[in-house]
């Protein structure tokens, strides 16, 4: 594994060890990008008031190769024992012919389910220096700052019955089930409403209530919760097909979007392109808040494992570095460090550094831009964190 755990003593100059982070780099470009987040974390350890200790393990295809399963029970236990998990990516052609239950993706899904991470928070923010990297016109995406909150442990991904069966004529039938219990809808919606309270106080709930009963219930439960507990939040509802269209027509009409597991998977990939590249989008998967105010969570870039570019030094590590910032803020309440990292990312982009996926292809836009490798991008962010901490 490319990632090397940072060895930090239990107490450094009177600073008590604050957090334990499990690194699951996974497959494809996962190890490339997680290694860069570790570089940045080392700067946080060197500069900040808090210290983070890391350990590593395997997930996905990498875990299958070592343990024969995409998520070993011991890895699950380790994930539960850590305060936060930083994951790279899972999947790749190598493991595509395996039975469904052994595929890399099952490891990630088991981790989400096992840790009770029912809400996946996917912010889509357009960084001003990347305005021209979006495939949409700059005036449509300028200043964009929306959050998609995707239900993560229910719906079509987990509903029973599922599988491939035979009907009475011997034909094969593929079955998945869309199922939502009221409490699953309510707890997800609550995350959305709470987040909206800290933002523009607008929630748009995405469903397909005109066709699917399960999402008809979704709409009903979300509306009732808003009336009872969140009258200060402006709630609207939208069918998913319309939402897909509105996201590219006028994305700034949204603030917080809440939706089902499957719809959220699709819409968040779409939203990532508003920001210029899938390589820019971080995500946080969170469960309930514990009594000390912390949220146990799994943090991962939205992009996949991109095996075709793994190990070549061209993957964009920023989504993973930004996922680390989300972790420090959300699981460790370390706003200082989260800000330091996010500001460093903006400074590095302003200075013109780009990985290939966010680099302009030519013309005036290419002026002042330097295309850098995965490792150089990580080093620039780390350097900037170090230079500007508390400046
Ligand atoms: C994502 C991914 C995963 C998902 C896959 C890898 C299982 O696409 O996190 O969006 O579908 O949830
Ligand atoms: Mg996806």
Coordinates of C-alpha atoms and ligand atoms in Angstrom, one line a residue:
X1 CA 0.0 0.0 0.0
X2 CA 1.4 3.4 -1.0
X3 CA 0.2 5.1 2.2
X4 CA 2.6 5.2 5.1
X5 CA 1.0 5.7 8.5
X6 CA 2.5 8.7 10.3
X7 CA 4.1 7.7 13.6
X8 CA 3.3 10.3 16.1
X9 CA 4.1 10.0 19.8
X10 CA 1.3 9.8 22.3
X11 CA 2.0 13.3 23.7
X12 CA 3.8 16.0 21.8
X13 CA 4.8 19.0 23.8
X14 CA 1.9 18.6 26.1
X15 CA -0.6 18.3 23.2
X16 CA -2.9 15.3 23.8
X17 CA -3.5 13.0 20.9
X18 CA -6.9 14.0 19.5
X19 CA -8.1 11.7 16.9
X20 CA -7.6 8.3 15.3
X21 CA -8.1 8.1 11.6
X22 CA -8.3 4.8 9.6
X23 CA -7.0 5.1 6.1
X24 CA -8.6 2.7 3.6
X25 CA -6.9 3.7 0.3
X26 CA -8.7 0.9 -1.7
X27 CA -8.2 0.4 -5.4
X28 CA -7.1 2.2 -8.6
X29 CA -6.2 5.8 -7.9
X30 CA -7.3 5.4 -4.3
X31 CA -3.7 4.9 -2.9
X32 CA -2.4 7.8 -5.2
X33 CA -4.9 10.3 -3.7
X34 CA -4.9 9.1 -0.1
X35 CA -1.1 9.5 0.0
X36 CA -1.5 13.2 -0.8
X37 CA -4.1 13.7 1.9
X38 CA -1.7 12.1 4.4
X39 CA 1.0 14.6 3.4
X40 CA -1.5 17.4 4.2
X41 CA -2.5 15.7 7.5
X42 CA 1.2 15.6 8.5
X43 CA 1.3 19.4 8.1
X44 CA -1.8 19.7 10.3
X45 CA 0.0 17.5 12.9
X46 CA 3.1 19.7 12.6
X47 CA 1.3 23.1 12.7
X48 CA -2.0 22.6 14.6
X49 CA -2.9 22.4 18.2
X50 CA -4.3 18.9 17.7
X51 CA -2.7 15.7 16.7
X52 CA -4.0 12.9 14.5
X53 CA -2.8 9.3 14.5
X54 CA -3.4 7.1 11.4
X55 CA -3.6 3.4 10.8
X56 CA -4.2 1.6 7.5
X57 CA -6.1 -1.3 6.1
X58 CA -7.5 -2.7 2.9
X59 CA -10.9 -2.4 1.3
X60 CA -12.5 -3.4 -2.0
X61 CA -10.4 -5.3 -4.5
X62 CA -7.3 -4.7 -2.6
X63 CA -8.9 -6.4 0.4
X64 CA -10.1 -9.3 -1.7
X65 CA -6.5 -9.8 -2.9
X66 CA -5.2 -9.9 0.6
X67 CA -8.1 -11.4 2.7
X68 CA -10.3 -13.0 0.1
X69 CA -13.2 -10.7 0.9
X70 CA -13.8 -7.0 0.0
X71 CA -14.2 -6.0 3.7
X72 CA -12.7 -8.2 6.4
X73 CA -14.5 -8.4 9.8
X74 CA -11.4 -7.1 11.5
X75 CA -11.3 -4.1 9.2
X76 CA -14.9 -3.4 10.1
X77 CA -14.0 -3.6 13.8
X78 CA -11.1 -1.2 13.2
X79 CA -13.4 1.2 11.4
X80 CA -15.7 1.2 14.4
X81 CA -12.9 1.8 16.8
X82 CA -11.6 4.9 14.9
X83 CA -13.2 8.3 15.0
X84 CA -13.0 8.8 11.3
X85 CA -12.3 6.8 8.2
X86 CA -10.7 8.3 5.0
X87 CA -11.4 6.1 2.0
X88 CA -9.9 6.4 -1.5
X89 CA -11.9 4.5 -4.0
X90 CA -13.0 0.9 -4.8
X91 CA -13.4 -1.1 -7.9
X92 CA -11.7 -2.1 -11.1
X93 CA -11.9 -4.5 -14.0
X94 CA -9.6 -7.0 -12.3
X95 CA -12.5 -8.0 -9.9
X96 CA -15.4 -7.6 -12.3
X97 CA -15.9 -11.4 -12.9
X98 CA -16.1 -12.1 -9.2
X99 CA -19.5 -13.2 -7.7
X100 CA -21.5 -10.1 -6.7
X101 CA -21.0 -10.6 -3.0
X102 CA -17.2 -10.5 -3.4
X103 CA -17.0 -7.4 -5.7
X104 CA -15.1 -4.4 -4.4
X105 CA -18.2 -2.2 -4.2
X106 CA -19.7 -4.6 -1.7
X107 CA -16.9 -3.7 0.7
X108 CA -17.8 0.0 0.6
X109 CA -21.5 -0.7 0.9
X110 CA -20.9 -3.0 3.9
X111 CA -18.8 -0.3 5.6
X112 CA -21.5 2.3 5.1
X113 CA -24.2 0.0 6.4
X114 CA -22.1 -1.4 9.3
X115 CA -21.1 2.0 10.6
X116 CA -24.7 3.2 10.3
X117 CA -23.8 6.1 8.0
X118 CA -27.2 6.9 6.7
X119 CA -26.5 10.4 5.3
X120 CA -24.0 11.2 2.5
X121 CA -23.2 14.9 2.3
X122 CA -21.8 15.9 -1.1
X123 CA -21.1 19.6 -1.4
X124 CA -20.7 21.0 -4.9
X125 CA -18.8 24.3 -4.7
X126 CA -17.4 26.1 -7.7
X127 CA -13.9 27.5 -6.8
X128 CA -13.5 30.8 -8.5
X129 CA -10.2 29.9 -10.2
X130 CA -11.9 26.9 -11.8
X131 CA -14.8 28.8 -13.2
X132 CA -13.7 28.0 -16.7
X133 CA -13.1 24.3 -16.1
X134 CA -16.8 23.6 -15.9
X135 CA -18.5 22.4 -19.1
X136 CA -21.3 24.9 -18.4
X137 CA -21.1 28.6 -19.1
X138 CA -19.3 30.6 -16.3
X139 CA -22.4 32.8 -15.6
X140 CA -24.4 29.6 -14.9
X141 CA -22.0 28.2 -12.3
X142 CA -20.3 31.3 -10.9
X143 CA -20.4 31.3 -7.1
X144 CA -22.3 27.9 -7.0
X145 CA -22.5 26.4 -3.5
X146 CA -25.0 23.6 -3.2
X147 CA -25.1 20.4 -1.0
X148 CA -26.6 17.1 -2.0
X149 CA -27.6 14.9 0.9
X150 CA -28.1 11.4 -0.3
X151 CA -29.7 8.6 1.8
X152 CA -27.0 6.0 2.0
X153 CA -28.1 2.8 3.8
X154 CA -31.5 2.1 2.4
X155 CA -33.5 2.3 -0.8
X156 CA -32.8 0.4 -4.0
X157 CA -29.2 -0.4 -2.9
X158 CA -30.2 -2.5 0.1
X159 CA -33.9 -3.4 -0.4
X160 CA -35.0 -7.0 -0.3
X161 CA -35.8 -9.1 -2.2
X162 CA -32.9 -8.8 -4.5
X163 CA -31.0 -11.0 -6.8
X164 CA -31.3 -12.9 -10.1
X165 CA -34.0 -15.6 -10.1
X166 CA -35.9 -17.8 -12.6
X167 CA -39.5 -17.3 -13.4
X168 CA -41.9 -20.1 -14.1
X169 CA -40.8 -20.3 -17.7
X170 CA -37.2 -20.7 -16.8
X171 CA -36.3 -17.1 -17.8
X172 CA -33.9 -15.2 -15.6
X173 CA -35.4 -12.2 -13.7
X174 CA -33.2 -9.5 -12.1
X175 CA -34.9 -8.1 -9.0
X176 CA -34.1 -5.1 -6.8
X177 CA -36.5 -3.5 -4.4
X178 CA -37.0 0.2 -3.6
X179 CA -38.0 0.3 0.1
X180 CA -38.1 3.2 2.6
X181 CA -39.2 3.1 6.2
X182 CA -40.6 6.4 7.6
X183 CA -37.8 6.6 10.2
X184 CA -35.2 6.3 7.5
X185 CA -36.7 9.2 5.6
X186 CA -37.2 11.3 8.7
X187 CA -33.6 11.0 9.9
X188 CA -32.2 11.8 6.5
X189 CA -34.5 14.8 6.1
X190 CA -33.5 16.1 9.5
X191 CA -29.8 16.2 8.4
X192 CA -30.9 18.3 5.4
X193 CA -33.1 20.7 7.4
X194 CA -30.3 21.2 10.0
X195 CA -27.8 21.9 7.3
X196 CA -30.1 24.3 5.6
X197 CA -30.5 26.2 8.9
X198 CA -26.8 27.0 8.7
X199 CA -27.1 28.1 5.0
X200 CA -29.9 29.7 2.9
X201 CA -32.7 27.9 4.7
X202 CA -33.9 26.2 1.5
X203 CA -34.4 22.4 1.1
X204 CA -35.5 20.8 -2.2
X205 CA -36.5 17.2 -1.8
X206 CA -36.1 15.0 -4.9
X207 CA -38.4 12.1 -5.6
X208 CA -40.4 10.3 -8.2
X209 CA -43.7 10.5 -6.3
X210 CA -45.7 10.5 -9.5
X211 CA -44.7 6.9 -10.2
X212 CA -43.0 5.3 -7.2
X213 CA -45.1 4.7 -4.0
X214 CA -41.9 4.5 -1.9
X215 CA -41.0 8.1 -2.9
X216 CA -44.7 9.2 -2.5
X217 CA -44.2 8.3 1.2
X218 CA -40.8 10.1 1.1
X219 CA -42.6 13.3 0.0
X220 CA -45.3 12.9 2.7
X221 CA -42.9 12.3 5.5
X222 CA -40.5 15.1 4.5
X223 CA -43.4 17.6 4.3
X224 CA -44.8 16.5 7.7
X225 CA -41.4 16.9 9.4
X226 CA -41.0 20.4 7.9
X227 CA -44.4 21.5 9.2
X228 CA -43.8 20.1 12.6
X229 CA -40.2 21.0 13.3
X230 CA -38.7 23.2 10.6
X231 CA -41.3 25.9 9.7
X232 CA -38.3 28.3 9.2
X233 CA -37.1 26.2 6.3
X234 CA -38.5 26.8 2.8
X235 CA -39.2 23.3 1.5
X236 CA -39.9 22.4 -2.2
X237 CA -40.3 19.1 -3.9
X238 CA -39.1 18.1 -7.4
X239 CA -39.3 15.0 -9.5
X240 CA -35.9 13.6 -10.2
X241 CA -36.0 13.9 -14.0
X242 CA -36.8 17.6 -13.6
X243 CA -34.1 18.0 -11.0
X244 CA -31.5 16.5 -13.4
X245 CA -32.5 19.1 -16.0
X246 CA -32.7 22.0 -13.5
X247 CA -29.2 21.2 -12.2
X248 CA -27.7 22.1 -15.5
X249 CA -30.2 24.8 -16.4
X250 CA -30.0 26.9 -13.3
X251 CA -28.1 25.1 -10.5
X252 CA -28.0 28.2 -8.2
X253 CA -31.8 27.9 -7.6
X254 CA -30.8 25.1 -5.1
X255 CA -29.3 25.3 -1.6
X256 CA -29.7 21.9 0.1
X257 CA -31.0 18.9 -1.9
X258 CA -32.2 15.8 -0.1
X259 CA -32.8 12.5 -1.9
X260 CA -32.8 8.7 -2.1
X261 CA -29.7 6.5 -2.4
X262 CA -30.0 5.8 -6.1
X263 CA -31.1 9.3 -7.2
X264 CA -28.4 10.8 -5.0
X265 CA -25.7 8.6 -6.6
X266 CA -26.7 9.9 -10.1
X267 CA -27.4 13.6 -9.3
X268 CA -24.1 14.0 -7.4
X269 CA -22.1 12.8 -10.3
X270 CA -24.0 15.3 -12.4
X271 CA -23.4 18.1 -9.9
X272 CA -19.7 17.4 -9.8
X273 CA -19.4 18.5 -13.4
X274 CA -20.8 21.9 -12.5
X275 CA -17.7 22.3 -10.4
X276 CA -15.3 21.5 -13.3
X277 CA -14.3 17.9 -12.5
X278 CA -15.3 14.9 -10.6
X279 CA -11.8 15.2 -9.1
X280 CA -12.9 18.2 -7.0
X281 CA -15.9 16.7 -5.1
X282 CA -15.4 15.6 -1.5
X283 CA -18.0 13.7 0.5
X284 CA -18.9 12.9 4.1
X285 CA -21.0 9.9 5.1
X286 CA -22.3 10.4 8.6
X287 CA -24.6 8.8 11.2
X288 CA -26.1 10.1 14.4
X289 CA -24.3 12.7 16.5
X290 CA -22.8 11.1 19.6
X291 CA -23.3 12.6 23.1
X292 CA -20.0 14.5 22.9
X293 CA -21.2 16.3 19.7
X294 CA -18.9 14.4 17.4
X295 CA -20.1 12.5 14.3
X296 CA -18.4 9.3 13.5
X297 CA -17.9 9.3 9.7
X298 CA -16.5 8.0 6.5
X299 CA -15.0 10.5 4.2
X300 CA -14.3 9.9 0.5
X301 CA -13.9 11.6 -2.8
X302 CA -17.0 11.2 -5.0
X303 CA -14.9 10.1 -8.0
X304 CA -14.3 6.4 -8.5
X305 CA -11.1 4.3 -8.8
X306 CA -10.3 5.2 -12.4
X307 CA -8.0 2.2 -12.8
X308 CA -6.9 3.3 -16.3
X309 CA -4.9 6.2 -14.7
X310 CA -3.8 4.5 -11.4
X311 CA -0.2 4.9 -10.4
X312 CA 0.5 7.4 -13.3
X313 CA 0.7 10.5 -11.1
X314 CA -2.1 12.3 -13.0
X315 CA -5.1 11.8 -10.7
X316 CA -6.5 14.9 -8.9
X317 CA -6.0 14.5 -5.1
X318 CA -8.0 17.6 -4.2
X319 CA -11.3 15.8 -3.6
X320 CA -9.6 13.6 -1.1
X321 CA -7.7 16.4 0.5
X322 CA -11.1 18.3 0.8
X323 CA -12.7 15.1 2.2
X324 CA -10.0 15.2 4.9
X325 CA -11.0 18.8 5.7
X326 CA -14.6 17.7 6.0
X327 CA -13.5 15.0 8.4
X328 CA -11.5 17.3 10.6
X329 CA -14.5 19.7 10.8
X330 CA -17.3 17.2 11.2
X331 CA -15.8 14.2 13.2
X332 CA -13.2 16.2 15.2
X333 CA -14.8 19.7 15.3
X334 CA -11.4 21.0 14.3
X335 CA -12.5 24.0 12.3
X336 CA -9.0 25.6 12.4
X337 CA -7.4 22.7 10.5
X338 CA -10.4 22.4 8.1
X339 CA -10.2 26.0 7.2
X340 CA -6.4 25.9 6.8
X341 CA -6.7 23.1 4.3
X342 CA -9.6 24.6 2.3
X343 CA -7.9 27.9 2.1
X344 CA -4.7 26.2 1.0
X345 CA -6.6 24.5 -1.8
X346 CA -7.9 27.8 -3.0
X347 CA -4.5 29.5 -2.9
X348 CA -2.9 26.7 -4.9
X349 CA -5.6 26.9 -7.5
X350 CA -5.2 30.7 -7.6
X351 CA -1.5 30.3 -8.1
X352 CA -2.4 28.4 -11.3
X353 CA -1.5 24.8 -10.3
X354 CA -3.8 22.3 -12.0
X355 CA -3.9 18.5 -12.4
X356 CA -4.7 17.4 -15.9
X357 CA -8.4 17.0 -15.4
X358 CA -8.9 20.7 -14.4
X359 CA -6.4 22.2 -16.8
X360 CA -7.7 24.3 -19.6
X361 CA -7.0 22.9 -23.0
X362 CA -5.4 26.0 -24.5
X363 CA -6.0 29.6 -25.5
X364 CA -6.2 32.5 -23.1
X365 CA -7.5 30.3 -20.3
X366 CA -4.2 28.4 -20.3
X367 CA -2.2 31.6 -19.4
X368 CA -0.5 31.3 -16.0
X369 CA -1.5 27.7 -15.5
X370 CA 1.0 25.0 -14.6
X371 CA -0.1 21.4 -15.0
X372 CA 1.3 19.3 -12.1
X373 CA 1.3 15.7 -11.0
X374 CA -0.8 14.2 -8.2
X375 CA 2.2 14.3 -5.9
X376 CA 3.2 17.9 -6.8
X377 CA -0.4 19.0 -6.2
X378 CA -0.4 17.3 -2.8
X379 CA 2.9 18.9 -1.9
X380 CA 1.7 22.4 -3.0
X381 CA -1.3 22.1 -0.7
X382 CA 0.8 20.8 2.1
X383 CA 3.3 23.6 1.7
X384 CA 0.6 26.2 1.6
X385 CA -1.0 24.8 4.8
X386 CA 2.4 25.0 6.5
X387 CA 3.2 28.6 5.2
X388 CA -0.1 30.2 6.1
X389 CA -1.2 28.4 9.3
X390 CA -2.7 31.1 11.6
X391 CA -1.3 33.8 9.2
Ligands
LIG1 C1 -20.5 6.5 -5.0 C2 -20.1 5.2 -5.8 C3 -20.6 4.0 -5.1 C4 -22.1 4.1 -5.0 C5 -20.2 2.7 -5.7 C6 -18.6 2.6 -5.9 C7 -20.7 1.5 -4.9 O1 -20.6 5.3 -7.1 O2 -20.0 6.6 -3.9 O3 -21.2 7.3 -5.5 O4 -22.8 3.8 -5.9 O5 -22.6 4.5 -3.9
LIG2 MG1 -21.5 7.2 -7.5

